[in-house]
Amino acid sequence: MNSKALFSSKSMVWETPKDYFDKLNKKFKFDLDACASDTNHKVDTYFTEDDDALKQKWGGNVFMNPPYGRHIGEFIKKAYEEHLRDPNRFIVMLIPSRTDTKYWHEYIQDK
């Protein structure tokens, strides 16, 4: 198996398949797509790269499929901070399971 391919990509943008998103949305009823584009957003309220989700306040239940590059930890930290700001909502992230990373231990494990 070529594990190098699992950790690299020429693109940081991954569109979530509609059928997969629809199953999540049925359960969580998302209000915001925090990491989207004008062509791949899944709900009417969304942030693009130009909007910079890291600088915005997030409202309601949030779906996030962040860029999988070296800044992914910043998006996970932001999701954690937004959860602390309003713990009575859902923030669902599609992220790689990298349990050896700093962000995993600081913002996901046991949180």
Tab-separated table of C-alpha atoms in Angstrom:
chain	number	residue	atom	x	y	z
A	1	MET	CA	0.000	0.000	0.000
A	2	ASN	CA	1.276	3.462	-0.857
A	3	SER	CA	0.676	5.383	2.384
A	4	LYS	CA	2.371	8.464	0.908
A	5	ALA	CA	-0.766	9.028	-1.175
A	6	LEU	CA	-2.889	9.112	1.970
A	7	PHE	CA	-1.129	12.207	3.279
A	8	SER	CA	-0.617	14.297	0.173
A	9	SER	CA	-2.669	16.065	-2.439
A	10	LYS	CA	-2.288	18.762	-5.028
A	11	SER	CA	-5.599	20.236	-3.884
A	12	MET	CA	-6.719	21.275	-0.410
A	13	VAL	CA	-10.382	21.350	-1.480
A	14	TRP	CA	-12.501	18.235	-1.153
A	15	GLU	CA	-16.177	18.323	-1.964
A	16	THR	CA	-18.362	16.230	0.279
A	17	PRO	CA	-20.526	13.812	-1.700
A	18	LYS	CA	-24.151	15.003	-1.681
A	19	ASP	CA	-25.634	11.697	-0.510
A	20	TYR	CA	-23.233	11.557	2.438
A	21	PHE	CA	-23.944	15.173	3.384
A	22	ASP	CA	-27.700	14.608	3.098
A	23	LYS	CA	-27.517	11.786	5.654
A	24	LEU	CA	-25.613	14.011	8.084
A	25	ASN	CA	-27.904	16.959	7.442
A	26	LYS	CA	-30.984	14.855	8.140
A	27	LYS	CA	-29.618	14.175	11.619
A	28	PHE	CA	-27.971	17.527	12.477
A	29	LYS	CA	-29.952	20.071	10.399
A	30	PHE	CA	-27.030	22.313	9.462
A	31	ASP	CA	-27.298	26.103	9.376
A	32	LEU	CA	-23.769	26.838	8.147
A	33	ASP	CA	-21.211	25.272	5.830
A	34	ALA	CA	-18.026	26.755	7.318
A	35	CYS	CA	-15.560	25.717	4.587
A	36	ALA	CA	-17.200	25.917	1.200
A	37	SER	CA	-17.082	27.612	-2.161
A	38	ASP	CA	-19.712	29.243	-4.328
A	39	THR	CA	-19.902	26.022	-6.330
A	40	ASN	CA	-19.814	23.321	-3.626
A	41	HIS	CA	-21.667	24.756	-0.591
A	42	LYS	CA	-24.170	22.405	0.972
A	43	VAL	CA	-26.459	24.919	2.739
A	44	ASP	CA	-27.495	28.474	1.895
A	45	THR	CA	-25.271	30.070	4.555
A	46	TYR	CA	-21.604	29.336	3.964
A	47	PHE	CA	-18.099	30.771	4.173
A	48	THR	CA	-15.708	30.736	1.253
A	49	GLU	CA	-11.939	31.059	1.410
A	50	ASP	CA	-12.370	34.810	0.829
A	51	ASP	CA	-14.743	35.051	3.829
A	52	ASP	CA	-12.109	33.361	6.033
A	53	ALA	CA	-14.110	31.169	8.404
A	54	LEU	CA	-11.339	31.505	10.980
A	55	LYS	CA	-12.257	35.191	11.456
A	56	GLN	CA	-16.047	34.760	11.498
A	57	LYS	CA	-18.524	33.923	14.239
A	58	TRP	CA	-20.303	30.709	13.436
A	59	GLY	CA	-24.022	30.377	14.062
A	60	GLY	CA	-26.282	27.391	14.482
A	61	ASN	CA	-25.352	23.833	13.643
A	62	VAL	CA	-22.189	23.792	11.572
A	63	PHE	CA	-20.856	21.444	8.910
A	64	MET	CA	-17.157	21.695	8.148
A	65	ASN	CA	-15.048	19.843	5.603
A	66	PRO	CA	-11.850	21.885	6.091
A	67	PRO	CA	-8.829	22.181	3.826
A	68	TYR	CA	-6.683	19.126	4.536
A	69	GLY	CA	-3.364	20.972	4.327
A	70	ARG	CA	-1.045	22.149	7.046
A	71	HIS	CA	-3.657	24.624	8.342
A	72	ILE	CA	-6.229	21.992	9.255
A	73	GLY	CA	-5.328	22.372	12.922
A	74	GLU	CA	-6.378	26.031	12.817
A	75	PHE	CA	-9.840	25.036	11.595
A	76	ILE	CA	-10.164	22.364	14.272
A	77	LYS	CA	-9.100	24.857	16.933
A	78	LYS	CA	-11.697	27.321	15.628
A	79	ALA	CA	-14.407	24.639	15.764
A	80	TYR	CA	-13.448	23.878	19.359
A	81	GLU	CA	-13.557	27.570	20.305
A	82	GLU	CA	-16.923	27.985	18.596
A	83	HIS	CA	-18.248	24.998	20.513
A	84	LEU	CA	-17.116	26.585	23.787
A	85	ARG	CA	-18.838	29.829	22.767
A	86	ASP	CA	-22.124	27.985	22.182
A	87	PRO	CA	-22.107	24.379	23.444
A	88	ASN	CA	-25.808	23.859	22.665
A	89	ARG	CA	-25.255	23.118	18.995
A	90	PHE	CA	-23.522	20.613	16.767
A	91	ILE	CA	-20.291	21.179	14.869
A	92	VAL	CA	-19.601	18.250	12.582
A	93	MET	CA	-16.156	18.003	10.987
A	94	LEU	CA	-15.002	15.678	8.244
A	95	ILE	CA	-11.345	15.259	9.100
A	96	PRO	CA	-8.709	12.555	8.819
A	97	SER	CA	-8.274	10.407	11.903
A	98	ARG	CA	-4.760	11.471	12.818
A	99	THR	CA	-4.641	10.650	16.489
A	100	ASP	CA	-0.926	11.404	16.709
A	101	THR	CA	-1.321	15.116	15.936
A	102	LYS	CA	-1.170	18.003	18.372
A	103	TYR	CA	-4.599	19.269	17.294
A	104	TRP	CA	-6.163	15.869	17.989
A	105	HIS	CA	-4.950	15.884	21.583
A	106	GLU	CA	-5.690	19.564	22.244
A	107	TYR	CA	-9.106	19.912	20.627
A	108	ILE	CA	-10.693	16.502	20.023
A	109	GLN	CA	-9.622	13.715	22.369
A	110	ASP	CA	-11.647	13.749	25.595
A	111	LYS	CA	-13.508	16.907	24.538
